[in-house]
Short mmCIF file of C-alpha atoms in Angstrom, two decimals:
data_model
loop_
_atom_site.label_atom_id
_atom_site.label_comp_id
_atom_site.label_asym_id
_atom_site.label_seq_id
_atom_site.Cartn_x
_atom_site.Cartn_y
_atom_site.Cartn_z
CA MET A 1250 126.70 69.59 68.97
CA ARG A 1251 128.30 67.54 71.70
CA CYS A 1252 127.10 64.19 73.08
CA GLY A 1253 125.11 64.55 76.28
CA SER A 1254 123.77 68.02 75.49
CA ALA A 1255 120.11 69.01 75.40
CA GLU A 1256 120.12 68.33 71.66
CA TYR A 1257 121.04 64.69 72.29
CA PRO A 1258 119.02 63.56 75.36
CA GLU A 1259 118.91 59.91 74.25
CA CYS A 1260 122.71 59.79 74.09
CA ALA A 1261 122.93 61.29 77.58
CA CYS A 1262 120.55 58.66 78.96
CA ALA A 1263 122.50 55.87 77.26
CA MET A 1264 125.75 57.10 78.78
CA ASP A 1265 124.16 57.26 82.21
CA ASP A 1266 122.80 53.71 81.83
CA ASP A 1267 126.24 52.50 80.76
CA ARG A 1268 127.84 54.06 83.84
CA LYS A 1269 125.29 52.45 86.14
CA LEU A 1270 125.84 49.06 84.54
CA LEU A 1271 129.63 49.39 84.78
CA ASP A 1272 129.35 50.41 88.45
CA ALA A 1273 127.18 47.39 89.23
CA LEU A 1274 129.51 45.01 87.38
CA TYR A 1275 132.68 46.14 89.11
CA LEU A 1276 131.02 46.41 92.52
CA GLY A 1277 130.09 42.79 91.88
CA ALA A 1278 133.78 41.91 92.24
CA THR A 1279 133.25 42.05 96.01
CA ASP A 1280 129.45 41.93 96.27
CA ALA A 1281 127.39 39.17 94.65
CA GLN A 1282 124.21 41.22 95.05
CA SER A 1283 125.69 43.94 92.84
CA PHE A 1284 126.56 41.34 90.21
CA GLU A 1285 122.98 40.08 90.35
CA GLN A 1286 121.80 43.66 89.85
CA ALA A 1287 124.15 43.99 86.86
CA ILE A 1288 122.81 40.95 85.01
CA ALA A 1289 119.24 42.11 85.75
CA MET A 1290 120.13 45.48 84.19
CA LEU A 1291 121.52 43.68 81.15
CA ALA A 1292 118.32 41.66 80.83
CA ALA A 1293 116.20 44.83 80.97
CA ARG A 1294 118.45 46.49 78.39
CA PHE A 1295 117.68 43.67 75.93
CA GLY A 1296 113.99 43.51 76.76
CA CYS A 1297 114.35 40.21 78.63
CA GLY A 1298 112.51 39.26 81.78
CA SER A 1299 115.19 37.00 83.24
CA SER A 1300 118.92 36.39 83.24
CA ALA A 1301 121.37 33.87 84.63
CA LEU A 1302 125.11 33.71 85.22
CA ALA A 1303 127.10 30.69 86.34
CA LEU A 1304 130.78 30.52 87.30
CA PHE A 1305 132.40 27.20 88.20
CA ASP A 1306 135.97 27.13 89.44
CA HIS A 1307 137.36 23.68 90.27
CA GLN A 1308 140.58 25.18 91.63
CA MET A 1309 138.78 27.65 93.92
CA PRO A 1310 135.26 26.30 94.60
CA TYR A 1311 134.66 29.04 97.17
CA ALA A 1312 134.69 31.49 94.23
CA ASN A 1313 131.79 29.72 92.47
CA LEU A 1314 128.82 31.89 91.56
CA PHE A 1315 125.30 31.09 90.38
CA LEU A 1316 122.88 33.99 89.94
CA THR A 1317 119.40 34.20 88.45
CA THR A 1318 116.94 37.07 88.10
CA GLY A 1319 113.32 37.52 87.10
CA ALA A 1320 111.18 34.43 86.56
CA LEU A 1321 114.15 32.18 87.38
CA ASP A 1322 113.40 32.15 91.10
CA SER A 1323 114.55 29.72 93.79
CA GLU A 1324 111.92 27.13 92.85
CA SER A 1325 112.81 27.14 89.16
CA SER A 1326 116.51 26.95 90.09
CA ARG A 1327 115.80 23.95 92.31
CA LEU A 1328 113.91 22.15 89.52
CA TYR A 1329 116.73 22.92 87.12
CA ALA A 1330 119.41 21.63 89.49
CA GLU A 1331 117.49 18.48 90.44
CA TYR A 1332 116.18 17.40 87.06
CA TYR A 1333 115.96 19.71 84.06
CA GLY A 1334 119.59 20.80 84.04
CA ALA A 1335 120.59 17.37 82.77
CA LEU A 1336 118.15 17.78 79.86
CA ASP A 1337 119.19 21.32 78.90
CA PRO A 1338 121.03 21.24 75.55
CA ALA A 1339 122.13 24.88 75.74
CA PRO A 1340 125.14 24.66 78.11
CA ARG A 1341 127.00 22.19 75.91
CA ALA A 1342 126.25 24.26 72.82
CA VAL A 1343 127.36 27.47 74.54
CA MET A 1344 130.59 25.87 75.73
CA ASN A 1345 131.31 24.91 72.10
CA LEU A 1346 131.42 28.62 71.29
CA SER A 1347 134.82 30.28 71.38
CA PRO A 1348 135.52 31.91 74.76
CA GLY A 1349 134.26 35.48 74.79
CA THR A 1350 131.68 34.75 72.09
CA VAL A 1351 127.95 35.54 72.08
CA SER A 1352 125.18 33.78 70.18
CA ALA A 1353 121.48 32.90 70.52
CA THR A 1354 119.93 29.51 71.19
CA ASN A 1355 117.82 29.78 68.04
CA ARG A 1356 121.12 29.79 66.12
CA ILE A 1357 123.11 27.16 67.97
CA LEU A 1358 120.36 24.63 68.78
CA SER A 1359 118.48 22.48 66.28
CA GLU A 1360 114.71 22.33 65.81
CA LYS A 1361 114.84 18.91 67.46
CA HIS A 1362 116.20 20.50 70.63
CA HIS A 1363 113.39 23.07 70.62
CA ARG A 1364 110.82 20.27 70.52
CA GLY A 1365 112.45 18.34 73.37
CA GLU A 1366 111.37 17.81 76.96
CA PHE A 1367 113.47 20.63 78.37
CA PHE A 1368 111.93 23.32 76.19
CA ASN A 1369 108.36 22.01 76.37
CA ASP A 1370 108.20 21.07 80.07
CA TYR A 1371 110.52 23.59 81.66
CA TYR A 1372 111.72 26.51 79.55
CA ARG A 1373 108.36 27.51 78.07
CA ARG A 1374 106.65 26.92 81.41
CA TYR A 1375 108.33 30.13 82.56
CA GLY A 1376 107.38 31.99 79.38
CA PHE A 1377 110.76 31.76 77.64
CA GLU A 1378 111.39 31.25 73.94
CA GLU A 1379 115.07 31.98 73.37
CA ALA A 1380 118.26 32.91 75.19
CA LEU A 1381 121.06 35.28 74.26
CA CYS A 1382 124.09 33.33 75.52
CA ALA A 1383 127.77 33.99 76.09
CA ASN A 1384 130.71 31.70 76.75
CA LEU A 1385 132.60 34.10 79.01
CA PHE A 1386 135.65 31.89 79.48
CA SER A 1387 136.65 28.24 79.75
CA GLU A 1388 140.19 27.46 80.89
CA ASN A 1389 142.15 25.53 83.53
CA GLY A 1390 139.13 24.06 85.26
CA ARG A 1391 137.25 27.37 85.23
CA LEU A 1392 134.22 28.17 83.13
CA ALA A 1393 131.60 30.90 83.12
CA VAL A 1394 128.47 31.31 81.01
CA MET A 1395 125.58 33.74 81.02
CA ALA A 1396 122.18 33.93 79.37
CA LEU A 1397 119.45 36.53 78.88
CA HIS A 1398 116.00 34.94 78.41
CA ARG A 1399 113.30 36.47 76.21
CA GLY A 1400 109.61 35.66 76.04
CA LYS A 1401 107.15 35.70 73.13
CA GLU A 1402 106.60 39.42 73.53
CA ARG A 1403 110.09 40.09 72.17
CA GLU A 1404 111.30 39.31 68.67
CA GLU A 1405 114.20 36.99 67.99
CA PHE A 1406 117.68 38.21 68.88
CA SER A 1407 119.37 39.94 65.97
CA ASP A 1408 122.96 40.44 64.87
CA ASP A 1409 122.83 43.86 66.50
CA ASP A 1410 121.74 42.30 69.80
CA ILE A 1411 124.62 39.86 69.63
CA ALA A 1412 127.07 42.64 68.85
CA GLU A 1413 125.74 44.80 71.71
CA LEU A 1414 126.14 42.03 74.30
CA GLN A 1415 129.54 41.23 72.81
CA ARG A 1416 130.57 44.80 73.68
CA TRP A 1417 129.98 44.05 77.38
CA ILE A 1418 131.75 40.69 77.55
CA PRO A 1419 135.24 42.15 78.35
CA HIS A 1420 133.77 44.07 81.30
CA ILE A 1421 131.83 41.07 82.61
CA THR A 1422 134.87 38.82 82.28
CA ARG A 1423 137.15 41.34 83.97
CA ALA A 1424 134.71 41.78 86.84
CA LEU A 1425 134.62 38.00 87.34
CA GLN A 1426 138.41 37.86 87.31
CA LEU A 1427 138.55 40.61 89.94
CA ARG A 1428 135.97 38.74 91.96
CA ARG A 1429 138.16 35.63 91.91
CA THR A 1430 141.14 37.67 93.13
CA PHE A 1431 139.13 39.20 95.96
CA ALA A 1432 137.65 35.81 96.87
CA ARG A 1433 141.14 34.31 97.14
CA THR A 1434 142.29 37.20 99.34
CA GLN A 1435 139.22 37.02 101.56
CA TYR A 1436 139.50 33.24 101.85
CA GLY A 1437 143.16 33.51 102.83
CA ALA A 1438 142.44 36.27 105.34
CA ALA A 1439 139.58 34.29 106.86
CA GLY A 1440 141.82 31.22 107.16
CA LEU A 1441 144.59 33.22 108.81
CA ALA A 1442 142.12 34.83 111.21
CA SER A 1443 140.78 31.38 112.11
CA VAL A 1444 144.30 30.14 112.90
CA LEU A 1445 145.08 33.19 115.01
CA ASP A 1446 141.78 32.79 116.85
CA ARG A 1447 142.84 29.28 117.88
CA LEU A 1448 146.16 30.35 119.37
CA GLU A 1449 146.52 30.26 123.15
CA ALA A 1450 148.47 33.54 123.10
CA GLY A 1451 146.63 36.83 122.87
CA VAL A 1452 147.27 38.65 119.58
CA ILE A 1453 146.62 42.33 118.81
CA ALA A 1454 147.55 44.02 115.52
CA LEU A 1455 147.84 47.83 115.58
CA ASN A 1456 148.72 50.59 113.15
CA GLY A 1457 149.04 54.34 113.42
CA GLY A 1458 145.27 54.86 113.55
CA ASN A 1459 143.14 54.81 116.64
CA LYS A 1460 141.80 51.26 116.35
CA ALA A 1461 143.31 47.79 116.40
CA PHE A 1462 142.75 46.07 113.06
CA PHE A 1463 142.82 42.56 114.55
CA VAL A 1464 142.26 41.04 117.99
CA ASN A 1465 142.10 37.28 118.42
CA ALA A 1466 139.77 35.26 120.64
CA ALA A 1467 142.40 34.58 123.32
CA MET A 1468 143.07 38.30 123.75
CA ARG A 1469 139.38 39.04 124.03
CA GLY A 1470 139.16 36.41 126.75
CA ILE A 1471 142.08 37.98 128.66
CA SER A 1472 140.47 41.39 128.35
CA ASN A 1473 137.11 40.17 129.63
CA ARG A 1474 138.73 39.18 132.96
CA ARG A 1475 139.94 42.78 133.46
CA ASP A 1476 142.69 41.30 135.62
CA GLY A 1477 145.55 43.75 135.11
CA LEU A 1478 145.24 43.99 131.32
CA PHE A 1479 142.27 44.81 129.10
CA LEU A 1480 141.32 46.28 125.74
CA ASP A 1481 139.78 49.72 125.42
CA ARG A 1482 136.87 50.40 123.09
CA ASN A 1483 139.26 50.70 120.13
CA GLY A 1484 141.04 47.41 120.83
CA TRP A 1485 144.24 48.93 122.26
CA PRO A 1486 145.81 47.14 125.26
CA ARG A 1487 145.58 48.96 128.58
CA ALA A 1488 147.16 48.07 131.93
CA THR A 1489 145.18 48.81 135.07
CA LYS A 1490 148.30 50.07 136.90
CA SER A 1491 149.22 53.58 135.71
CA ASP A 1492 153.01 53.10 135.79
CA VAL A 1493 152.75 49.90 133.76
CA GLN A 1494 150.38 51.60 131.33
CA SER A 1495 152.92 54.38 130.79
CA ARG A 1496 155.64 51.86 129.92
CA LEU A 1497 153.31 49.87 127.67
CA SER A 1498 152.13 52.98 125.79
CA ALA A 1499 155.71 54.20 125.35
CA LEU A 1500 156.82 50.81 124.02
CA ILE A 1501 153.96 50.66 121.51
CA ALA A 1502 154.54 54.27 120.40
CA ASN A 1503 158.23 53.63 119.91
CA THR A 1504 157.57 50.51 117.85
CA LEU A 1505 154.95 52.29 115.73
CA ALA A 1506 157.59 54.92 115.01
CA GLY A 1507 159.99 52.25 113.71
CA GLY A 1508 161.61 51.02 116.92
CA ALA A 1509 162.61 47.40 117.44
CA GLY A 1510 159.97 46.74 120.12
CA GLY A 1511 160.55 44.81 123.31
CA MET A 1512 159.02 42.99 126.25
CA LEU A 1513 157.51 43.89 129.58
CA THR A 1514 155.41 42.16 132.19
CA VAL A 1515 151.97 43.36 133.19
CA PRO A 1516 151.11 42.55 136.83
CA ARG A 1517 147.66 41.18 137.54
CA ASP A 1518 145.25 42.42 140.16
CA HIS A 1519 144.66 39.12 141.92
CA GLN A 1520 148.16 37.98 142.93
CA ALA A 1521 148.31 35.69 139.88
CA ARG A 1522 151.35 35.35 137.63
CA ALA A 1523 151.94 38.42 135.47
CA TYR A 1524 151.28 38.59 131.75
CA PRO A 1525 154.49 38.62 129.66
CA VAL A 1526 153.84 41.00 126.74
CA LEU A 1527 155.89 41.23 123.54
CA VAL A 1528 155.58 44.27 121.26
CA SER A 1529 157.16 43.94 117.81
CA GLN A 1530 156.94 45.35 114.32
CA LEU A 1531 154.52 43.53 112.04
CA ALA A 1532 156.08 42.90 108.64
CA ILE A 1533 153.52 43.67 105.93
CA PRO A 1534 154.53 43.96 102.24
CA THR A 1535 154.56 47.58 101.08
CA GLN A 1536 151.81 46.99 98.54
CA MET A 1537 149.56 45.67 101.32
CA SER A 1538 150.31 48.33 103.91
CA LEU A 1539 147.35 49.85 105.67
CA PRO A 1540 146.85 53.62 105.95
CA ASP A 1541 148.96 54.33 109.04
CA GLU A 1542 150.26 57.89 108.77
CA GLY A 1543 153.75 56.63 107.93
CA ARG A 1544 153.99 54.38 110.98
CA SER A 1545 155.00 50.71 111.10
CA PRO A 1546 152.24 48.22 111.92
CA VAL A 1547 152.76 46.56 115.31
CA ILE A 1548 151.86 43.18 116.75
CA VAL A 1549 151.33 42.70 120.48
CA LEU A 1550 151.57 39.15 121.86
CA VAL A 1551 150.30 38.39 125.36
CA HIS A 1552 151.14 35.13 127.10
CA ASP A 1553 148.41 33.93 129.43
CA PRO A 1554 150.04 31.98 132.30
CA ASP A 1555 146.69 30.38 133.09
CA SER A 1556 146.18 28.95 129.61
CA ARG A 1557 146.54 25.25 129.08
CA PRO A 1558 146.25 23.56 125.70
CA ARG A 1559 143.18 21.37 125.99
CA GLN A 1560 144.93 18.57 124.12
CA ALA A 1561 148.21 18.86 126.04
CA GLU A 1562 148.37 15.23 127.18
CA GLU A 1563 147.39 13.93 123.74
CA ILE A 1564 149.98 16.18 122.08
CA LEU A 1565 152.73 15.00 124.44
CA GLN A 1566 151.74 11.34 124.19
CA THR A 1567 151.78 11.37 120.40
CA GLY A 1568 154.51 13.95 119.78
CA LEU A 1569 157.02 12.56 122.28
CA GLY A 1570 155.96 8.92 122.16
CA LEU A 1571 154.99 8.80 125.86
CA THR A 1572 152.74 6.46 127.77
CA PRO A 1573 149.47 7.99 129.03
CA GLY A 1574 150.79 8.23 132.59
CA ALA A 1575 154.09 9.77 131.52
CA ALA A 1576 152.23 12.25 129.28
CA ARG A 1577 150.08 13.37 132.22
CA LEU A 1578 153.18 13.87 134.36
CA VAL A 1579 155.08 15.82 131.69
CA ALA A 1580 152.02 18.02 131.08
CA ALA A 1581 151.95 18.80 134.79
CA LEU A 1582 155.69 19.55 134.90
CA ALA A 1583 155.36 21.83 131.85
CA ALA A 1584 152.65 23.69 133.79
CA ASP A 1585 155.09 24.25 136.70
CA ASP A 1586 153.86 21.44 138.94
CA ASP A 1587 156.33 19.20 140.76
CA LEU A 1588 156.38 15.45 141.31
CA GLN A 1589 154.77 15.66 144.75
CA ALA A 1590 151.90 17.88 143.56
CA PHE A 1591 151.31 15.58 140.60
CA ALA A 1592 151.24 12.49 142.83
CA VAL A 1593 148.73 14.05 145.22
CA ARG A 1594 146.44 15.25 142.44
CA GLU A 1595 146.57 11.92 140.58
CA GLY A 1596 146.20 9.87 143.75
CA VAL A 1597 149.40 7.89 143.15
CA THR A 1598 152.56 7.37 145.18
CA ILE A 1599 155.68 9.45 144.67
CA HIS A 1600 157.37 6.25 143.45
CA THR A 1601 154.80 5.97 140.63
CA ALA A 1602 155.42 9.61 139.71
CA ARG A 1603 159.17 8.93 139.55
CA PHE A 1604 158.53 5.84 137.41
CA HIS A 1605 156.59 8.00 134.91
CA LEU A 1606 159.47 10.49 134.93
CA ARG A 1607 162.05 7.77 134.18
CA THR A 1608 159.82 6.46 131.38
CA ALA A 1609 159.55 9.94 129.86
CA LEU A 1610 163.31 10.52 130.05
CA THR A 1611 164.02 7.18 128.39
CA ARG A 1612 161.48 7.63 125.59
CA THR A 1613 162.53 11.19 124.75
CA GLY A 1614 166.27 10.61 125.05
CA THR A 1615 166.61 13.50 127.49
CA ARG A 1616 168.98 13.28 130.48
CA THR A 1617 167.42 15.64 132.99
CA GLN A 1618 163.97 16.76 134.05
CA ALA A 1619 164.79 20.29 132.87
CA ASP A 1620 165.66 19.05 129.38
CA LEU A 1621 162.46 17.03 129.30
CA VAL A 1622 160.34 20.03 130.28
CA ARG A 1623 162.03 22.23 127.69
CA SER A 1624 161.23 19.70 124.96
CA ALA A 1625 157.63 19.47 126.14
CA VAL A 1626 157.18 23.24 126.35
CA ARG A 1627 158.53 23.73 122.82
CA LEU A 1628 156.17 21.09 121.47
CA LEU A 1629 153.17 22.49 123.33
CA ARG A 1630 154.06 26.01 122.23
CA ASP A 1631 154.05 25.01 118.56
CA MET A 1632 150.89 22.92 118.86
CA ALA A 1633 149.02 25.08 121.36
CA LEU A 1634 145.63 25.64 119.72
CA ARG A 1635 142.41 26.39 121.51
CA GLY A 1636 139.76 23.71 121.23
#
């Protein structure tokens, strides 16, 4: 007779329970709620009302994890963190176990420990008598432990119980390792997205599908004006003038197909300066490539002529070693003002404006106003983050 047949219904149920537990564990690599469900399933499997899992990673604190189920609710966790955790003898004893090893507190703690304040005032308050514990791993500033807590209604943990939990330790450990890998990837992606969101330039990332897979805050702001260039519902750039839209679509299509890309300008509807737009291939490692029907991912950069770094004067003053007045003048020149316009706006004479210009030339070692502006524009370009 084969396993899982009508003659062996208990075996079939056990296999189904194992699959559900494995699914929950490995889904927990990206979803903490699934991991919480997994340790609750383990607790139920061993006839325990509560479970706990703690992961501490000094190298990647954003990957830390602390989960409790059953009677170990938020209030009990708070009491443990604020007071009773320091009195708990179990963590030290568990960490003395070899990594990947399971035991029970009745075996690794002395009778003195069981008569102490932690057990009498905290552990038994929640109806617990013993924990089945595992030292999952402890290496390079990372450690993870778990415990299943039984009450008086269940007999002491046996050798068979220890062996059964031991069977699951490789899966639990592997799921935690996968979780760390995903956490690092998500943290890096979130950091990169944050940087791109602070750029003054509009950024759109496209692939061969129908939707952009990234649009930064500056591009959303440009689109909201609907002044010559906007994003459609799928995040693709659209020009309001049909002939410009045809050129833009052709350039993007060519680049998606492996072309080198190129530039064009998109006129605006209100007589303002046009948007320079760069379309280029986006280099993504093969193993990270998105499903794109064989096409090359594309990045679209849009320069907003109206944008001004909010810290422009501070950047120029610090980066080029300018006086406050000279920094204000250079910021104006970099924004295409001239000396006369600067003088009028600042309420100073043209002689004062020229004095600031001479100061800026001297301090930067540049010989002409054009050289000075080029140096300022390069600096502002590299440091141009939205506030």
